[in-house]
Short mmCIF file of C-alpha atoms in Angstrom, two decimals:
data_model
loop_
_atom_site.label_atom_id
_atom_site.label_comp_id
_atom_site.label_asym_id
_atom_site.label_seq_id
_atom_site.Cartn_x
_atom_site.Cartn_y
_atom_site.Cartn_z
CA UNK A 11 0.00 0.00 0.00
CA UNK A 12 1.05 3.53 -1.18
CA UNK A 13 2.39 5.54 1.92
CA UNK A 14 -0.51 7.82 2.71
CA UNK A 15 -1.85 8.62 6.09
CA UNK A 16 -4.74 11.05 6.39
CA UNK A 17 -5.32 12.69 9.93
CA UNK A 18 -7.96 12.91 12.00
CA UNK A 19 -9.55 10.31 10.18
CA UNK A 20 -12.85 11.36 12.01
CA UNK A 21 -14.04 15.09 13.38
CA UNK A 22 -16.99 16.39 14.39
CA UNK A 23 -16.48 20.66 14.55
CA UNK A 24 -18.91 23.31 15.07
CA UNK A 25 -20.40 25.77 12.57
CA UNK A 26 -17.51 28.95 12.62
CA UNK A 27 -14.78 27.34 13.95
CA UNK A 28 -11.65 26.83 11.96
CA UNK A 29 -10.84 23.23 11.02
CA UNK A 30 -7.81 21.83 9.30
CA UNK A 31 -7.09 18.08 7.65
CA UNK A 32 -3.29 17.09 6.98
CA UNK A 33 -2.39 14.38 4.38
CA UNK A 34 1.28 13.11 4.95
CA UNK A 35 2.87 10.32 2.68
CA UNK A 36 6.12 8.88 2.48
CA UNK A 37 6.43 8.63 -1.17
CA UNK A 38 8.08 11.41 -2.17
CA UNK A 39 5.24 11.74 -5.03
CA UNK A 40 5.13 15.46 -6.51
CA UNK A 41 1.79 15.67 -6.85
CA UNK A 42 -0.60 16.09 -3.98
CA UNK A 43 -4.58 16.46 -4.12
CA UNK A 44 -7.88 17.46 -1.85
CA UNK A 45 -11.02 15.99 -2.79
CA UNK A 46 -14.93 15.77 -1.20
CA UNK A 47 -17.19 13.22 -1.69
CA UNK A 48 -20.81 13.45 -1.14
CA UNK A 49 -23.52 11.27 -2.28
CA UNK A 50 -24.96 11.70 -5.95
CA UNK A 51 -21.53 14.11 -6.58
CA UNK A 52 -18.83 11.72 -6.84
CA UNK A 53 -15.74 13.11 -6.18
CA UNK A 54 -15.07 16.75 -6.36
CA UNK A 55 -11.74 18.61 -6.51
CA UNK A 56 -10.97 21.16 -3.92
CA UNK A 57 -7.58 22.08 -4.39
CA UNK A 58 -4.07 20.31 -5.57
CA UNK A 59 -0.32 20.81 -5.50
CA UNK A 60 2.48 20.34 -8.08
CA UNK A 61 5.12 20.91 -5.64
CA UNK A 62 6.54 22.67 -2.62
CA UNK A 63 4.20 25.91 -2.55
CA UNK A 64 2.75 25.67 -5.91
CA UNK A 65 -0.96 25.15 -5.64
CA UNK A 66 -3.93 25.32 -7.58
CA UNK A 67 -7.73 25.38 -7.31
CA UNK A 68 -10.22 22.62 -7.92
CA UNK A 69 -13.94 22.93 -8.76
CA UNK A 70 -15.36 23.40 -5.11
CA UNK A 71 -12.28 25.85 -3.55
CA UNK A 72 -14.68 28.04 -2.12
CA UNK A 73 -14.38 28.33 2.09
CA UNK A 74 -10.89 26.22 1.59
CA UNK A 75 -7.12 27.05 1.76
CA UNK A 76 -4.05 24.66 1.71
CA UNK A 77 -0.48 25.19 2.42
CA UNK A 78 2.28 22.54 1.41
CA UNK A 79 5.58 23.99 3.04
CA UNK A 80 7.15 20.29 2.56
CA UNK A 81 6.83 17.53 0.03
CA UNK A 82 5.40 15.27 2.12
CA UNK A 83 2.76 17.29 3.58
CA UNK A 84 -0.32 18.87 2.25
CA UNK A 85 -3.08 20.51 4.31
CA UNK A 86 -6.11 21.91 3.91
CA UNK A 87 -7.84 24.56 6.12
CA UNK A 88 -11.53 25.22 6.55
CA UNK A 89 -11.45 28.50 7.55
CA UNK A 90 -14.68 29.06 8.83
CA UNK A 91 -16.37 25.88 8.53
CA UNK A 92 -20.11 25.73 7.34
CA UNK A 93 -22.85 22.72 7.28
CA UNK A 94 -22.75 22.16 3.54
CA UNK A 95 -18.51 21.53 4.43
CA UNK A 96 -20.23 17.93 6.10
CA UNK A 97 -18.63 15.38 3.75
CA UNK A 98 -16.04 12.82 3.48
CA UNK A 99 -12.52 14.36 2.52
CA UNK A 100 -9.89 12.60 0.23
CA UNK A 101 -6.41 13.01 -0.09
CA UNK A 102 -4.59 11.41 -3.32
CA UNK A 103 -0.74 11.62 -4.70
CA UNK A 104 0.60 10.88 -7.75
CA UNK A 105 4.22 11.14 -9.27
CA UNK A 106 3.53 13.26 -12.38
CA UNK A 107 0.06 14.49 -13.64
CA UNK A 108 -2.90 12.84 -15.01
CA UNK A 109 -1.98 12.79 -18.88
CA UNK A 110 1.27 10.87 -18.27
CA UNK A 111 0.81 7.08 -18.68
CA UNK A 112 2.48 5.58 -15.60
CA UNK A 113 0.19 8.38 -13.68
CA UNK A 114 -1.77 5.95 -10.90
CA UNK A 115 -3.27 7.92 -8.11
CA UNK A 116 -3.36 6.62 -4.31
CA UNK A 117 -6.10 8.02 -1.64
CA UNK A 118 -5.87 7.91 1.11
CA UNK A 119 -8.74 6.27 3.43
CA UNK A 120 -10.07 9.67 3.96
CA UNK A 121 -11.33 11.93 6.87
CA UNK A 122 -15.28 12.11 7.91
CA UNK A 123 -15.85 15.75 8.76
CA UNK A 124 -18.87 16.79 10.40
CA UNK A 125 -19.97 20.34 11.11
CA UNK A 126 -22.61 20.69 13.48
CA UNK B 24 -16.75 20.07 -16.02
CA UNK B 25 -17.97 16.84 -14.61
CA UNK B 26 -18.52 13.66 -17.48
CA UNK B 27 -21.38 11.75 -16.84
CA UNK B 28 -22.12 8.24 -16.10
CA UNK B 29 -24.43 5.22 -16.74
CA UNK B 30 -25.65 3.53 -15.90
CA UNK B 31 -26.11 5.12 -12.13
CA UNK B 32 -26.49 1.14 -10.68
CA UNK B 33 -26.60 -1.92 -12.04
CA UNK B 34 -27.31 -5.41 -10.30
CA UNK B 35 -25.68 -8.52 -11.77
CA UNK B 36 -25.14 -12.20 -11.37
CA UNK B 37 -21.68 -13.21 -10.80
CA UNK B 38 -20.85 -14.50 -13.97
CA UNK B 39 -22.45 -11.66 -16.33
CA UNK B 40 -21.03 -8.86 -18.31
CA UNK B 41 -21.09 -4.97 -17.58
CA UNK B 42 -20.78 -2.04 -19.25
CA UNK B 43 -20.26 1.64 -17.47
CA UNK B 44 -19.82 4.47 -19.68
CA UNK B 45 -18.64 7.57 -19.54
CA UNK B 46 -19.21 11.16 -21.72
CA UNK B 47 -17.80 14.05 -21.04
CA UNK B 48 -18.95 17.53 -23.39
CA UNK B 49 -15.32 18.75 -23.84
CA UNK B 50 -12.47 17.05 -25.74
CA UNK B 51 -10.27 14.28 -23.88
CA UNK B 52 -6.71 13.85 -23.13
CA UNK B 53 -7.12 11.25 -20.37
CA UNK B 54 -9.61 8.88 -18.61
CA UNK B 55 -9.44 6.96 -15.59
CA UNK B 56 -10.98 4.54 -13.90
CA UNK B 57 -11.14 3.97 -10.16
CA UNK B 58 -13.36 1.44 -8.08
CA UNK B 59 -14.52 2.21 -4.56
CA UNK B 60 -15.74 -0.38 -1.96
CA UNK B 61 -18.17 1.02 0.70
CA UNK B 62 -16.09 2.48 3.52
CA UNK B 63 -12.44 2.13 1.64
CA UNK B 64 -10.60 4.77 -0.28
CA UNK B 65 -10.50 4.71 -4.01
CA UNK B 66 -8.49 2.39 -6.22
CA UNK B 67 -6.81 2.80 -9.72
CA UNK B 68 -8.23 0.53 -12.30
CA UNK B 69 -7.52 2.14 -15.91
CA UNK B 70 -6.11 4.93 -17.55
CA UNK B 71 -6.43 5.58 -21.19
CA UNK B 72 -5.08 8.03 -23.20
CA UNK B 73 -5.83 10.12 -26.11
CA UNK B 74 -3.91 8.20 -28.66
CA UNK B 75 -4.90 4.66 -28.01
CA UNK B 76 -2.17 4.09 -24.82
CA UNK B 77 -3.64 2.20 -21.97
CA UNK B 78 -2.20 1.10 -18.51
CA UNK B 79 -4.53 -1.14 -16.52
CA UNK B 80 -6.24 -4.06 -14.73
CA UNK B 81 -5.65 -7.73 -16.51
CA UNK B 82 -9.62 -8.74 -16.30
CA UNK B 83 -11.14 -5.12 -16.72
CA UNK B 84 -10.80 -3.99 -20.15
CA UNK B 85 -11.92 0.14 -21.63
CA UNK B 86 -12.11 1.92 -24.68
CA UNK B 87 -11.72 5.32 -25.71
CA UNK B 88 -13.54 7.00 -28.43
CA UNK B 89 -11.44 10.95 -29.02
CA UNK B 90 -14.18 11.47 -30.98
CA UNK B 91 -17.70 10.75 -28.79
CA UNK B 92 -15.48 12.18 -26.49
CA UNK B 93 -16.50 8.54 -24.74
CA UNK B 94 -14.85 6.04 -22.12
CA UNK B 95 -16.55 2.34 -21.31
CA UNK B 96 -15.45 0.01 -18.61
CA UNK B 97 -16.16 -3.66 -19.75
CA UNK B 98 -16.54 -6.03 -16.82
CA UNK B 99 -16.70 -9.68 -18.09
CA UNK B 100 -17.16 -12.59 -16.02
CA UNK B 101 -17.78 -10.80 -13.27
CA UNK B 102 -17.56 -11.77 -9.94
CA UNK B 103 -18.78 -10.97 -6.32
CA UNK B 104 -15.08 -9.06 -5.52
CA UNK B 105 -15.79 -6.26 -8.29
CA UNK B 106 -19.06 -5.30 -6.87
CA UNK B 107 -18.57 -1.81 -5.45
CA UNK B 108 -18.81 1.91 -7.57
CA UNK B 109 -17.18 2.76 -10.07
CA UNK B 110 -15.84 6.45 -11.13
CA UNK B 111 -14.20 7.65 -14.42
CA UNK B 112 -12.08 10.88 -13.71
CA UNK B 113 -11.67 12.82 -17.11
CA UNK B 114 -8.67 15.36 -18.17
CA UNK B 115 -9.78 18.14 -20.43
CA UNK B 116 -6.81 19.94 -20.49
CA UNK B 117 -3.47 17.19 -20.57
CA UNK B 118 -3.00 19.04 -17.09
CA UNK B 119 -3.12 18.20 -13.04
CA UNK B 120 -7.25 18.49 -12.95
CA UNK B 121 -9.18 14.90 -12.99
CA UNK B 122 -12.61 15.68 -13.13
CA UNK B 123 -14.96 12.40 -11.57
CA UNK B 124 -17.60 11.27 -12.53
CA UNK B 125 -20.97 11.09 -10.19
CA UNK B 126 -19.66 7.25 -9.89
CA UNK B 127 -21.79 3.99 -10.97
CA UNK B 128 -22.58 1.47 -8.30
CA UNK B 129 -21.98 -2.05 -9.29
CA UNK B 130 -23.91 -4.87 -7.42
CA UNK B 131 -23.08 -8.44 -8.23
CA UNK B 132 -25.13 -11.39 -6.44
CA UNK B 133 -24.36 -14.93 -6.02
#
């Protein structure tokens, strides 16, 4: 198994109150990425990195920062966290991006957020 | 943009065929496939690419059609251990954003 180690793996918050998920892996894999999943959506991108410091927005970035200061650590921050932020959150890595052939992405077993 | 999939379920008999597509209404540089069991984390099946070049599982077979903009997952033979859903993840732009898919669930019964 890939090297990928989401933490907590299970929160329960409260609506305003900042909130943030950290995805660590020993792989050494330049690409790092933030997704939800919510019934009937599948999964949706939040944010991703293509290295130390270099990030990018998803589809659903809205309410959401990250910060990757080392390879092997990518986090993501609800600032102010909201009802409709309730979901399942995955982490994934990959060695190079998604239109290279040997491109396999790993996910982590994901973090159950709940804002109350 | 997110590509769309059907069917949304299907229930089989171990032993039967499946077919899960996937259209997307921009051009394609890449499509993957991932298969999720209930409670577990996501797990690489396919990838295709524009071109005909494919990397994948050795009883799960997929075609791409550049043109219908169009990826199915063929699942032959199938048996109790794929049942789970299934997600295509689509690249529009040969860049780092995979787009999913609102996923397929796949039920097979003895």
């Amino acid at each position: 198994d890939a090297g990928i180690t989401q933490s907590p793996r299970h929160k329960v918050t409260e609506t305003g109150t900042p909130v943030t998920l950290r995805c660590h892996q020993t792989e050494n894999h330049r690409y790092m990425y933030w997704y939800r999943q919510d019934p009937g959506h599948g999964l949706r991108l939040i944010h991703y990195s293509y290295g130390v410091k270099d990030t990018d927005k998803g589809e659903v970035s809205d309410g959401y920062s990250v910060s990757r200061s080392k390879t092997e650590d990518f986090l993501l921050t609800l600032e102010s966290a909201t009802s409709s932020q309730t979901s399942v959150y995955f982490c994934a890595i990959s060695e190079s991006g998604w239109a290279v052939m040997n491109t396999e992405a790993f996910f982590g077993q994901g973090t159950r957020l709940t804002v109350v | 943009q997110q590509p769309v999939q059907s069917p949304q379920a299907v229930i089989l008999r171990e032993g039967e065929d499946a077919v899960i597509n996937c259209s997307s209404s921009k051009a394609l540089y890449s499509v993957h496939w991932y298969r999720q069991k209930h409670g577990e984390a996501p797990v690489f099946l396919m990838i295709l690419l524009k071109g005909g070049e494919q990397k994948g599982h050795d009883k799960i077979s997929a075609s791409f059609n550049e043109k219908k903009q169009q990826s199915s997952l063929y699942l032959t033979a199938s048996q109790l251990s794929y049942s789970g859903t299934y997600f295509c993840g689509t690249d529009n732009q040969g860049a780092q954003k995979l787009v999913f898919g609102q996923g397929t669930r796949l039920t097979i019964n003895p």
